[in-house]
PDB file of C-alpha atoms in Angstrom:
ATOM      1  CA  MET A  13    -103.589 111.461 160.297  1.00 76.00           C
ATOM      2  CA  THR A  14    -106.846 109.500 159.936  1.00 84.00           C
ATOM      3  CA  LYS A  15    -107.021 105.703 160.098  1.00 86.00           C
ATOM      4  CA  SER A  16    -107.581 105.612 156.337  1.00 88.00           C
ATOM      5  CA  GLU A  17    -104.550 107.829 155.686  1.00 90.00           C
ATOM      6  CA  PHE A  18    -102.430 105.708 158.015  1.00 89.00           C
ATOM      7  CA  ILE A  19    -103.366 102.459 156.270  1.00 91.00           C
ATOM      8  CA  SER A  20    -102.892 104.050 152.830  1.00 92.00           C
ATOM      9  CA  LYS A  21     -99.396 105.173 153.837  1.00 92.00           C
ATOM     10  CA  TYR A  22     -98.260 101.616 154.557  1.00 92.00           C
ATOM     11  CA  TYR A  23    -100.497  99.441 152.387  1.00 92.00           C
ATOM     12  CA  SER A  24     -98.280  99.151 149.286  1.00 92.00           C
ATOM     13  CA  ASN A  25     -95.268  98.247 151.444  1.00 93.00           C
ATOM     14  CA  ALA A  26     -97.407  95.643 153.217  1.00 94.00           C
ATOM     15  CA  VAL A  27     -98.426  94.085 149.879  1.00 94.00           C
ATOM     16  CA  ASN A  28     -94.862  94.070 148.538  1.00 94.00           C
ATOM     17  CA  SER A  29     -93.431  92.599 151.740  1.00 95.00           C
ATOM     18  CA  THR A  30     -95.924  89.724 151.953  1.00 96.00           C
ATOM     19  CA  LYS A  31     -96.310  88.920 148.238  1.00 95.00           C
ATOM     20  CA  GLY A  32     -95.737  85.245 147.509  1.00 96.00           C
ATOM     21  CA  THR A  33     -95.141  84.302 151.146  1.00 96.00           C
ATOM     22  CA  GLY A  34     -98.584  83.103 152.240  1.00 97.00           C
ATOM     23  CA  LEU A  35     -98.794  85.934 154.745  1.00 97.00           C
ATOM     24  CA  LEU A  36    -101.575  88.440 154.136  1.00 96.00           C
ATOM     25  CA  ALA A  37    -101.102  92.188 153.830  1.00 95.00           C
ATOM     26  CA  ASP A  38    -104.213  92.622 156.002  1.00 96.00           C
ATOM     27  CA  THR A  39    -102.541  90.583 158.752  1.00 97.00           C
ATOM     28  CA  LEU A  40     -99.420  92.745 158.573  1.00 96.00           C
ATOM     29  CA  ILE A  41    -101.397  96.008 158.673  1.00 95.00           C
ATOM     30  CA  THR A  42    -103.563  94.884 161.599  1.00 96.00           C
ATOM     31  CA  GLN A  43    -100.636  93.645 163.649  1.00 95.00           C
ATOM     32  CA  LEU A  44     -98.682  96.798 162.836  1.00 94.00           C
ATOM     33  CA  ILE A  45    -101.520  98.944 164.204  1.00 93.00           C
ATOM     34  CA  LEU A  46    -101.942  96.872 167.377  1.00 93.00           C
ATOM     35  CA  GLU A  47     -98.224  96.648 168.129  1.00 91.00           C
ATOM     36  CA  SER A  48     -97.287 100.225 167.228  1.00 90.00           C
ATOM     37  CA  GLY A  49    -100.421 102.059 168.393  1.00 87.00           C
ATOM     38  CA  TYR A  50    -100.840 103.674 164.974  1.00 87.00           C
ATOM     39  CA  ASN A  51     -97.095 104.230 164.842  1.00 77.00           C
ATOM     40  CA  LEU A  52     -97.054 106.196 168.088  1.00 80.00           C
ATOM     41  CA  SER A  53     -94.728 103.826 169.920  1.00 87.00           C
ATOM     42  CA  GLN A  54     -91.089 104.781 170.299  1.00 90.00           C
ATOM     43  CA  LEU A  55     -90.104 101.373 168.960  1.00 94.00           C
ATOM     44  CA  ALA A  56     -91.908 102.106 165.685  1.00 92.00           C
ATOM     45  CA  THR A  57     -91.132 105.792 165.193  1.00 92.00           C
ATOM     46  CA  LYS A  58     -87.440 105.709 166.101  1.00 95.00           C
ATOM     47  CA  TYR A  59     -86.391 102.148 165.360  1.00 97.00           C
ATOM     48  CA  ASN A  60     -88.719 100.953 162.531  1.00 95.00           C
ATOM     49  CA  ASN A  61     -89.735  97.928 164.603  1.00 96.00           C
ATOM     50  CA  PHE A  62     -93.508  97.997 164.095  1.00 94.00           C
ATOM     51  CA  PHE A  63     -94.208  94.507 165.413  1.00 94.00           C
ATOM     52  CA  GLY A  64     -92.509  94.391 168.812  1.00 93.00           C
ATOM     53  CA  ILE A  65     -89.921  91.852 167.626  1.00 95.00           C
ATOM     54  CA  LYS A  66     -87.424  90.932 170.336  1.00 95.00           C
ATOM     55  CA  SER A  67     -83.774  90.529 169.371  1.00 95.00           C
ATOM     56  CA  GLY A  68     -83.217  86.858 170.233  1.00 88.00           C
ATOM     57  CA  SER A  69     -79.774  85.266 170.363  1.00 89.00           C
ATOM     58  CA  SER A  70     -79.535  84.940 166.557  1.00 89.00           C
ATOM     59  CA  TRP A  71     -79.942  88.694 165.941  1.00 94.00           C
ATOM     60  CA  THR A  72     -76.591  90.397 165.236  1.00 94.00           C
ATOM     61  CA  GLY A  73     -77.815  93.902 164.426  1.00 96.00           C
ATOM     62  CA  LYS A  74     -78.527  96.904 166.628  1.00 98.00           C
ATOM     63  CA  VAL A  75     -80.889  96.557 169.589  1.00 98.00           C
ATOM     64  CA  VAL A  76     -82.725  98.927 171.874  1.00 98.00           C
ATOM     65  CA  SER A  77     -83.613  98.159 175.490  1.00 98.00           C
ATOM     66  CA  LEU A  78     -87.162  99.285 176.296  1.00 97.00           C
ATOM     67  CA  SER A  79     -89.532  98.492 179.145  1.00 95.00           C
ATOM     68  CA  THR A  80     -92.201  96.014 178.071  1.00 93.00           C
ATOM     69  CA  LYS A  81     -95.350  94.484 179.537  1.00 90.00           C
ATOM     70  CA  GLU A  82     -95.525  90.696 179.478  1.00 91.00           C
ATOM     71  CA  TYR A  83     -97.969  88.050 180.738  1.00 90.00           C
ATOM     72  CA  ASN A  84     -97.625  84.909 182.842  1.00 90.00           C
ATOM     73  CA  ALA A  85     -99.415  81.680 181.862  1.00 84.00           C
ATOM     74  CA  ASN A  86    -102.184  82.493 184.358  1.00 87.00           C
ATOM     75  CA  GLY A  87    -102.896  85.819 182.638  1.00 84.00           C
ATOM     76  CA  SER A  88    -101.278  88.083 185.224  1.00 91.00           C
ATOM     77  CA  SER A  89     -99.003  90.802 183.852  1.00 92.00           C
ATOM     78  CA  TYR A  90     -95.543  91.995 184.791  1.00 94.00           C
ATOM     79  CA  THR A  91     -93.098  94.571 183.436  1.00 96.00           C
ATOM     80  CA  ILE A  92     -89.545  94.007 182.226  1.00 96.00           C
ATOM     81  CA  GLN A  93     -87.582  97.210 182.747  1.00 97.00           C
ATOM     82  CA  GLY A  94     -85.449  98.548 179.901  1.00 97.00           C
ATOM     83  CA  THR A  95     -82.487 100.905 179.989  1.00 97.00           C
ATOM     84  CA  GLY A  96     -83.841 103.101 177.194  1.00 96.00           C
ATOM     85  CA  LYS A  97     -80.488 102.825 175.412  1.00 98.00           C
ATOM     86  CA  LEU A  98     -79.560 101.933 171.832  1.00 98.00           C
ATOM     87  CA  TYR A  99     -76.764  99.359 171.452  1.00 98.00           C
ATOM     88  CA  ASN A 100     -74.680  98.152 168.514  1.00 98.00           C
ATOM     89  CA  ASN A 101     -75.569  94.567 169.336  1.00 97.00           C
ATOM     90  CA  ARG A 102     -77.167  92.283 171.901  1.00 96.00           C
ATOM     91  CA  LEU A 103     -73.873  91.421 173.605  1.00 96.00           C
ATOM     92  CA  ASP A 104     -73.088  95.093 174.305  1.00 98.00           C
ATOM     93  CA  ALA A 105     -76.548  95.537 175.801  1.00 98.00           C
ATOM     94  CA  ILE A 106     -76.218  92.577 178.150  1.00 97.00           C
ATOM     95  CA  LYS A 107     -72.735  93.716 179.210  1.00 97.00           C
ATOM     96  CA  ASP A 108     -74.320  97.063 180.108  1.00 98.00           C
ATOM     97  CA  GLY A 109     -76.787  95.279 182.380  1.00 97.00           C
ATOM     98  CA  ALA A 110     -79.837  95.314 180.081  1.00 97.00           C
ATOM     99  CA  ASN A 111     -82.372  92.540 180.684  1.00 97.00           C
ATOM    100  CA  SER A 112     -82.374  90.243 177.638  1.00 96.00           C
ATOM    101  CA  GLY A 113     -86.182  90.326 177.685  1.00 95.00           C
ATOM    102  CA  SER A 114     -86.114  94.087 177.090  1.00 97.00           C
ATOM    103  CA  LEU A 115     -84.060  93.912 173.895  1.00 98.00           C
ATOM    104  CA  PHE A 116     -85.814  94.696 170.625  1.00 98.00           C
ATOM    105  CA  ARG A 117     -84.516  94.609 167.069  1.00 98.00           C
ATOM    106  CA  VAL A 118     -83.677  97.892 165.333  1.00 98.00           C
ATOM    107  CA  TYR A 119     -84.297  98.282 161.591  1.00 97.00           C
ATOM    108  CA  ASN A 120     -82.889 100.937 159.250  1.00 96.00           C
ATOM    109  CA  SER A 121     -86.110 101.714 157.375  1.00 95.00           C
ATOM    110  CA  VAL A 122     -89.847 101.047 157.193  1.00 93.00           C
ATOM    111  CA  ILE A 123     -89.453  98.452 154.444  1.00 94.00           C
ATOM    112  CA  ASP A 124     -86.640  96.753 156.397  1.00 96.00           C
ATOM    113  CA  GLY A 125     -88.986  96.584 159.381  1.00 96.00           C
ATOM    114  CA  PHE A 126     -91.753  95.005 157.304  1.00 96.00           C
ATOM    115  CA  LYS A 127     -89.441  92.494 155.638  1.00 96.00           C
ATOM    116  CA  GLY A 128     -87.880  91.799 159.021  1.00 96.00           C
ATOM    117  CA  TRP A 129     -91.300  90.720 160.320  1.00 96.00           C
ATOM    118  CA  VAL A 130     -91.722  88.346 157.382  1.00 96.00           C
ATOM    119  CA  THR A 131     -88.241  86.801 157.669  1.00 95.00           C
ATOM    120  CA  PHE A 132     -88.620  86.515 161.456  1.00 95.00           C
ATOM    121  CA  LEU A 133     -91.752  84.386 161.007  1.00 96.00           C
ATOM    122  CA  GLN A 134     -90.211  82.401 158.137  1.00 96.00           C
ATOM    123  CA  GLY A 135     -87.147  81.602 160.213  1.00 94.00           C
ATOM    124  CA  LEU A 136     -88.962  79.841 163.049  1.00 95.00           C
ATOM    125  CA  PRO A 137     -90.700  76.467 162.435  1.00 96.00           C
ATOM    126  CA  ARG A 138     -93.303  77.164 165.096  1.00 97.00           C
ATOM    127  CA  TYR A 139     -94.885  79.788 162.802  1.00 97.00           C
ATOM    128  CA  LYS A 140     -95.299  77.360 159.874  1.00 97.00           C
ATOM    129  CA  LYS A 141     -99.092  77.165 160.223  1.00 97.00           C
ATOM    130  CA  VAL A 142     -99.412  80.962 159.999  1.00 97.00           C
ATOM    131  CA  PHE A 143     -98.365  80.696 156.338  1.00 97.00           C
ATOM    132  CA  LEU A 144    -100.800  77.870 155.568  1.00 97.00           C
ATOM    133  CA  VAL A 145    -104.119  79.346 156.692  1.00 97.00           C
ATOM    134  CA  LYS A 146    -106.020  81.638 154.338  1.00 95.00           C
ATOM    135  CA  THR A 147    -107.717  84.408 156.328  1.00 97.00           C
ATOM    136  CA  PRO A 148    -106.399  87.169 158.607  1.00 97.00           C
ATOM    137  CA  GLN A 149    -108.461  85.805 161.510  1.00 97.00           C
ATOM    138  CA  GLU A 150    -106.878  82.354 161.124  1.00 98.00           C
ATOM    139  CA  GLN A 151    -103.417  83.890 160.885  1.00 98.00           C
ATOM    140  CA  PHE A 152    -104.052  85.881 164.079  1.00 97.00           C
ATOM    141  CA  LEU A 153    -104.989  82.670 165.889  1.00 97.00           C
ATOM    142  CA  GLU A 154    -101.932  80.796 164.614  1.00 97.00           C
ATOM    143  CA  LEU A 155     -99.674  83.689 165.648  1.00 97.00           C
ATOM    144  CA  GLN A 156    -101.026  83.406 169.192  1.00 96.00           C
ATOM    145  CA  LYS A 157    -100.777  79.604 169.244  1.00 96.00           C
ATOM    146  CA  ALA A 158     -97.149  79.850 168.117  1.00 96.00           C
ATOM    147  CA  GLY A 159     -96.355  82.209 170.986  1.00 94.00           C
ATOM    148  CA  TYR A 160     -95.881  85.507 169.159  1.00 94.00           C
ATOM    149  CA  ALA A 161     -97.161  87.398 172.211  1.00 91.00           C
ATOM    150  CA  THR A 162     -97.666  86.418 175.829  1.00 89.00           C
ATOM    151  CA  SER A 163    -101.108  88.077 176.034  1.00 90.00           C
ATOM    152  CA  PRO A 164    -103.799  85.373 176.337  1.00 91.00           C
ATOM    153  CA  THR A 165    -106.205  87.547 174.330  1.00 94.00           C
ATOM    154  CA  TYR A 166    -103.799  88.449 171.515  1.00 95.00           C
ATOM    155  CA  ALA A 167    -105.772  86.821 168.674  1.00 97.00           C
ATOM    156  CA  ASN A 168    -109.024  88.324 169.946  1.00 97.00           C
ATOM    157  CA  GLN A 169    -107.454  91.782 170.089  1.00 97.00           C
ATOM    158  CA  LEU A 170    -106.229  91.471 166.505  1.00 97.00           C
ATOM    159  CA  THR A 171    -109.561  90.105 165.269  1.00 97.00           C
ATOM    160  CA  SER A 172    -111.543  92.859 166.959  1.00 97.00           C
ATOM    161  CA  LEU A 173    -109.232  95.494 165.517  1.00 96.00           C
ATOM    162  CA  TYR A 174    -109.389  93.949 162.031  1.00 96.00           C
ATOM    163  CA  ASN A 175    -113.192  93.766 162.084  1.00 96.00           C
ATOM    164  CA  GLY A 176    -113.265  97.526 162.622  1.00 94.00           C
ATOM    165  CA  LEU A 177    -110.760  98.161 159.826  1.00 92.00           C
ATOM    166  CA  LYS A 178    -111.520  95.612 157.107  1.00 91.00           C
ATOM    167  CA  ASP A 179    -113.921  97.853 155.150  1.00 93.00           C
ATOM    168  CA  THR A 180    -111.316 100.638 155.105  1.00 92.00           C
ATOM    169  CA  ILE A 181    -108.583  98.183 154.072  1.00 90.00           C
ATOM    170  CA  ALA A 182    -110.821  96.772 151.304  1.00 90.00           C
ATOM    171  CA  SER A 183    -111.503 100.288 150.002  1.00 91.00           C
ATOM    172  CA  ILE A 184    -107.786 101.111 149.927  1.00 89.00           C
ATOM    173  CA  GLN A 185    -107.046  97.773 148.252  1.00 86.00           C
ATOM    174  CA  THR A 186    -109.619  98.501 145.534  1.00 85.00           C
ATOM    175  CA  LYS A 187    -108.204 101.961 144.947  1.00 79.00           C
ATOM    176  CA  SER A 188    -104.683 100.522 144.789  1.00 71.00           C
ATOM    177  CA  ASN A 189    -105.760  97.864 142.253  1.00 70.00           C
ATOM    178  CA  ASN A 190    -107.529 100.493 140.121  1.00 63.00           C
ATOM    179  CA  ASN A 191    -104.422 102.695 140.105  1.00 57.00           C
ATOM    180  CA  LEU A 192    -102.288  99.725 139.100  1.00 50.00           C
ATOM    181  CA  ALA A 193    -104.713  98.847 136.308  1.00 48.00           C
ATOM    182  CA  SER A 194    -104.637 102.447 135.039  1.00 49.00           C
ATOM    183  CA  VAL A 195    -100.832 102.464 134.965  1.00 48.00           C
ATOM    184  CA  SER A 196    -100.794  99.107 133.147  1.00 47.00           C
ATOM    185  CA  THR A 197    -103.246 100.423 130.549  1.00 52.00           C
ATOM    186  CA  ILE A 198    -101.107 103.504 129.929  1.00 56.00           C
ATOM    187  CA  ILE A 199     -98.010 101.334 129.480  1.00 59.00           C
ATOM    188  CA  ILE A 200     -99.806  99.020 127.020  1.00 58.00           C
ATOM    189  CA  ILE A 201    -101.101 101.978 124.982  1.00 55.00           C
ATOM    190  CA  GLY A 202     -97.606 103.440 124.926  1.00 54.00           C
ATOM    191  CA  LEU A 203     -96.153 100.164 123.644  1.00 56.00           C
ATOM    192  CA  ILE A 204     -98.820  99.903 120.929  1.00 61.00           C
ATOM    193  CA  LEU A 205     -98.191 103.483 119.765  1.00 58.00           C
ATOM    194  CA  ALA A 206     -94.441 102.856 119.766  1.00 56.00           C
ATOM    195  CA  SER A 207     -94.900  99.749 117.611  1.00 58.00           C
ATOM    196  CA  PHE A 208     -96.998 101.715 115.092  1.00 54.00           C
ATOM    197  CA  ARG A 209     -94.310 104.351 114.888  1.00 59.00           C
ATOM    198  CA  GLY A 210     -91.805 101.596 114.182  1.00 57.00           C
ATOM    199  CA  PHE A 211     -93.799 100.532 111.127  1.00 50.00           C
ATOM    200  CA  SER A 212     -94.260 104.050 109.746  1.00 49.00           C
TER     201      SER A 212
END
């Protein structure tokens, strides 16, 4: 699958999931690609968690314990080991000896995973500024400031990735808008013809 095909596959879901929230579809797509490695990560392919969202104490759904790379404040990295197991909930995982830092949310579908990302950000006050800024680059920076990832270069990674993808995303967005306009035109014509038939 090419980069264009990959983005096309998820773009409409990205638009629908972010519509009316202040979050940008371009931000979702870029973060999805960085976090999932073009959907090659086990977390994305098996568990529909495209954004590396940890379970947290408020999460009551299924979790999976996976090894993850994290960063200290000084920029040095370390690894939290996971058990590789799927659990019904966070409590079961901890009882089994899983490190709480290795526990990631599990979603039932792609759209659940996308909406889960949105509701996760909406549910934490520290992400408030992400919703207020108007460009993907600003949203990347606010995500880092709010502590979404421990990598000190997280915003730069997202920005660099987006700069290489934005022309492709814009092309797909244009095509999507044109398709929507064509469908709307067909519907309007159908309604007009139906009204004429009603008068005949």
